mmCIF file of C-alpha atoms in Angstrom:
data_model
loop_
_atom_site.group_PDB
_atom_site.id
_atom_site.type_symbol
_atom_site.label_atom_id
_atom_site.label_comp_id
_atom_site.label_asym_id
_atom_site.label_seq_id
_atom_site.Cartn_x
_atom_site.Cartn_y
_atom_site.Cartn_z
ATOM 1 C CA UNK L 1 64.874 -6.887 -1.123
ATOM 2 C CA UNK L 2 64.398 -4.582 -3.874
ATOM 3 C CA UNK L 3 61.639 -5.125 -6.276
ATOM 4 C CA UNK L 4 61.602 -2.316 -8.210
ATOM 5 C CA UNK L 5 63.879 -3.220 -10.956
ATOM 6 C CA UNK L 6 61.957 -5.920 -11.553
ATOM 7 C CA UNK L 7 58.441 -3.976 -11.779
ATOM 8 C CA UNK L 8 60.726 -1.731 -13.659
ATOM 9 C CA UNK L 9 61.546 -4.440 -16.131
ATOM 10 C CA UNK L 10 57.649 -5.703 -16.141
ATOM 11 C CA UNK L 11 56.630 -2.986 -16.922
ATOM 12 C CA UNK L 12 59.359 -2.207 -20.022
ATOM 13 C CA UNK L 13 57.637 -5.467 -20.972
ATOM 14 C CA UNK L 14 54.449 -4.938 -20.571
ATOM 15 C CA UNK L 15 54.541 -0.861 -22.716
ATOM 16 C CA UNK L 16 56.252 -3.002 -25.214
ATOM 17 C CA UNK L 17 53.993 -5.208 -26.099
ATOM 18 C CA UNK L 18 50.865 -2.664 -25.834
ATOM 19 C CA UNK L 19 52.913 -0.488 -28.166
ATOM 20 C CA UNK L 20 53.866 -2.851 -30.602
ATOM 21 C CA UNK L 21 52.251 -2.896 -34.312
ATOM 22 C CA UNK L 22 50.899 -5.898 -34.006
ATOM 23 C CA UNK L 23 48.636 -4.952 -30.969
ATOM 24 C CA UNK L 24 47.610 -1.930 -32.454
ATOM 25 C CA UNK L 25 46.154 -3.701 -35.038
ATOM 26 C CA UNK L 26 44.695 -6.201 -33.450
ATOM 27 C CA UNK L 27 43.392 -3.201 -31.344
ATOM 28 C CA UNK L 28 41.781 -1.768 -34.544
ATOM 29 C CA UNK L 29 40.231 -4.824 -35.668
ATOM 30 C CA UNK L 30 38.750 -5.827 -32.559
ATOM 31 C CA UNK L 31 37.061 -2.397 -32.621
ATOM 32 C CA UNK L 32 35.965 -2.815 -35.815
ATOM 33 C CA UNK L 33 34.680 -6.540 -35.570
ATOM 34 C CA UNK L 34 30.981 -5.147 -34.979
ATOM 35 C CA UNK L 35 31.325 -3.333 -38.146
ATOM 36 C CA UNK L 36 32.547 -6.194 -39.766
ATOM 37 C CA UNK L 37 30.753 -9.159 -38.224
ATOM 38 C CA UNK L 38 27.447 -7.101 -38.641
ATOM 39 C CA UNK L 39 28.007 -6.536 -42.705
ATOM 40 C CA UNK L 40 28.938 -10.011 -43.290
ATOM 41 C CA UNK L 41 25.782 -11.402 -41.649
ATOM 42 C CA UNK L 42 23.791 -9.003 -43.802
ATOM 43 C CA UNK L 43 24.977 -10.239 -46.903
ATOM 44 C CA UNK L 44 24.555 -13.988 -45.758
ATOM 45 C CA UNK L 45 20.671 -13.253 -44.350
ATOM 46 C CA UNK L 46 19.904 -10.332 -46.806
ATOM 47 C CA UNK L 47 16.312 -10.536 -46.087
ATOM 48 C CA UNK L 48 17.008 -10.715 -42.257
ATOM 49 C CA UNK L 49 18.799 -7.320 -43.501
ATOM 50 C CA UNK L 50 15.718 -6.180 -45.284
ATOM 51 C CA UNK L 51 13.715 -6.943 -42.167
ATOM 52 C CA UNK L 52 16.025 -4.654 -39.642
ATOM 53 C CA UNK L 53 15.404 -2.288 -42.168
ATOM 54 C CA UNK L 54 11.987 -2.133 -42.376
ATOM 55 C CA UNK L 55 12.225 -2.650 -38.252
ATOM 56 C CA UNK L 56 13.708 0.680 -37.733
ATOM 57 C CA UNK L 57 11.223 2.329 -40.415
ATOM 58 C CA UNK L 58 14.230 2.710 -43.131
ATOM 59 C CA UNK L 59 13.073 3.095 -46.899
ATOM 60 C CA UNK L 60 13.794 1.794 -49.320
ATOM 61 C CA UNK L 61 14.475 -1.003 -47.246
ATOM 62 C CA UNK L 62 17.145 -3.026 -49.559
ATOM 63 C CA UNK L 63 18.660 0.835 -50.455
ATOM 64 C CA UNK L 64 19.486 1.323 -46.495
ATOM 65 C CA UNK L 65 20.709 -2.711 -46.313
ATOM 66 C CA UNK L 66 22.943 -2.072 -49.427
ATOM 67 C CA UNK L 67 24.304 1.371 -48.049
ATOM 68 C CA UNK L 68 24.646 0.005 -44.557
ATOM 69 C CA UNK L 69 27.047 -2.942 -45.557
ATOM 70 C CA UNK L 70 28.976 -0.962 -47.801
ATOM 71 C CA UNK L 71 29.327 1.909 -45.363
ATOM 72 C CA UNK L 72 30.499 -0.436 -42.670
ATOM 73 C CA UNK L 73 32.753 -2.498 -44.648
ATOM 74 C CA UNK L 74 34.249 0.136 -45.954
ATOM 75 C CA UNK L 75 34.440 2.753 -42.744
ATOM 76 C CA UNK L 76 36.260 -0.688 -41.082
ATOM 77 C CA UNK L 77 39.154 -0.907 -43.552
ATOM 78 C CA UNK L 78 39.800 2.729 -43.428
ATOM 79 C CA UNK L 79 39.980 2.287 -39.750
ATOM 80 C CA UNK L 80 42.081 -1.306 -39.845
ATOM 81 C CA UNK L 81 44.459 -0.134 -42.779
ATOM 82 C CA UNK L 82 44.970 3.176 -42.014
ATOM 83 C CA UNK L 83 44.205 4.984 -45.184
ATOM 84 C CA UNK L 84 41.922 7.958 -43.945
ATOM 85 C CA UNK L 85 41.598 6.295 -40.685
ATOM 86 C CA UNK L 86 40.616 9.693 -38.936
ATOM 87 C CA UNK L 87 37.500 9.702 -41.452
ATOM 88 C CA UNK L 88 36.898 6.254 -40.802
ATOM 89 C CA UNK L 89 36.575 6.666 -37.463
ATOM 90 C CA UNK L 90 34.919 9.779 -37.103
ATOM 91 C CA UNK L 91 32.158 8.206 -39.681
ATOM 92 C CA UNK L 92 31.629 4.825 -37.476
ATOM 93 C CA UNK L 93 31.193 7.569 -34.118
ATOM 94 C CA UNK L 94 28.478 9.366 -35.976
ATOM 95 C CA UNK L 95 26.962 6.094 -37.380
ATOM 96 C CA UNK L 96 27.296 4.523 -33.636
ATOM 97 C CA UNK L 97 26.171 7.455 -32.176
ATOM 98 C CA UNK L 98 22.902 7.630 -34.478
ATOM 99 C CA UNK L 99 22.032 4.016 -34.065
ATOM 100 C CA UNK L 100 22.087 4.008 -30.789
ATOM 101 C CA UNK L 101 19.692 6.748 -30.496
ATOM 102 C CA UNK L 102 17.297 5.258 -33.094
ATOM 103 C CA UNK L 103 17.748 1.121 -31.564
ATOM 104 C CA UNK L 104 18.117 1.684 -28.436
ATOM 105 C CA UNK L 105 15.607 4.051 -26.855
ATOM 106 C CA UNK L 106 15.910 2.837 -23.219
ATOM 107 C CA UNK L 107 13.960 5.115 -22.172
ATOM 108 C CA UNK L 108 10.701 4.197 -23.779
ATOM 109 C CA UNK L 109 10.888 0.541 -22.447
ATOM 110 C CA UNK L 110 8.928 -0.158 -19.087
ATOM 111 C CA UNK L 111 11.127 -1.285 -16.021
ATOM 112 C CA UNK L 112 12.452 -4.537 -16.362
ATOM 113 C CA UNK L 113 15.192 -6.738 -17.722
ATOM 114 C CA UNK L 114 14.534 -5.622 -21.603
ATOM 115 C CA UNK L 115 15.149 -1.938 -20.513
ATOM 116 C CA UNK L 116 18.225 -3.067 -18.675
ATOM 117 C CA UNK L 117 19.572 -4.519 -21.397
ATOM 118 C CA UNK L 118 18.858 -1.861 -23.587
ATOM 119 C CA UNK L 119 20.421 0.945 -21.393
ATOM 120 C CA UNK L 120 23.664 -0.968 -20.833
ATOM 121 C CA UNK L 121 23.760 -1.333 -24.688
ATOM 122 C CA UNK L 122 23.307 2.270 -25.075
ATOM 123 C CA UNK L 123 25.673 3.009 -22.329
ATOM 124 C CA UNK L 124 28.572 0.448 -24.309
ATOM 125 C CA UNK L 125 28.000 1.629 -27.374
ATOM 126 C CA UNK L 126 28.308 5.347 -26.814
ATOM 127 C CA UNK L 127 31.584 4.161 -25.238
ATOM 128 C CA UNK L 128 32.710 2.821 -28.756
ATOM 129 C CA UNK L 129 31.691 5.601 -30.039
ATOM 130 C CA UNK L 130 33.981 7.685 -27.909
ATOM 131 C CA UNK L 131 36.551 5.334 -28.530
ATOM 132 C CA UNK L 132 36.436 5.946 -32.351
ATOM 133 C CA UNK L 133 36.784 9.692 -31.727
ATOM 134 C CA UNK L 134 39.730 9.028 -29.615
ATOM 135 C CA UNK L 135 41.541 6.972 -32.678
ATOM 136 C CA UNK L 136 40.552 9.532 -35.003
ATOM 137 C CA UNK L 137 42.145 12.280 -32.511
ATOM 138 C CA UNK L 138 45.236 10.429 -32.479
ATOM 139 C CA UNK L 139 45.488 9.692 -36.056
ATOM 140 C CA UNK L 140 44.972 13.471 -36.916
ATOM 141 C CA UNK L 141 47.627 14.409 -34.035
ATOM 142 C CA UNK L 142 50.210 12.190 -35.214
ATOM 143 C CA UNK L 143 49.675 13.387 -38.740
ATOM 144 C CA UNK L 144 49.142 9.778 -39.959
ATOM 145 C CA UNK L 145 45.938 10.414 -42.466
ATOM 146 C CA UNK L 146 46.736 9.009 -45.824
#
């Protein structure tokens, strides 16, 4: 029995529905919902805001708050609507990327289940920030910057 028209039409099916609009977006808001979860939570806890802020040493603490809520809210709808997405994207890698060295400094921690923690979180989020370069490639290949 041949099977291959049938993997053939699975996977027509499946490249469909991975290449549909719909999925991209999704796509794009799911790698944004850090960005956007994050802000939001800000606003609603502004002095749990103020107190990451002061945490990582930032000052003027509610200057860095106010400028780290708008920066992420606004990076994340470039990215979701696709108006200067590549600039979107390329500003959430940097921000990632810088975050990640400043939060998570693994390698400061004694051994244990904190540092573990910590150096998978460093590990995933230079991953997202790889994956923001890799939208803003694509955006600037296909010529789609607004």
């Amino acid at each position: 029995m041949d099977h291959s028209s049938s993997t053939g039409r699975l996977g027509a099916l499946l490249a469909g529905a991975v290449a549909a609009p719909a999925t991209r977006s999704l796509a794009l808001l799911a790698l944004c919902a850090a960005y956007i979860q994050g802000p939001l939570t800000k606003i609603f806890d502004f002095n749990g805001a103020i107190a990451e802020m002061e945490h990582f040493g930032l000052h003027p603490t509610t200057f860095f708050a106010v400028a780290v809520i708008a920066f992420e809210l606004a990076a994340s709808a470039m990215v979701v609507s696709g108006f200067g997405r590549w600039a979107g994207a390329l500003a959430l890698a940097g921000f990632t990327f810088i975050a990640t060295l400043v939060a998570l400094r693994f390698w400061e921690m004694p051994s244990g289940m904190d540092r573990m923690m910590a150096t998978n979180a460093f590990f995933e989020h230079l991953g997202l920030a790889g994956a923001f370069v890799i939208v803003a490639t694509i955006d600037i290949a296909k010529g789609t910057s607004k």
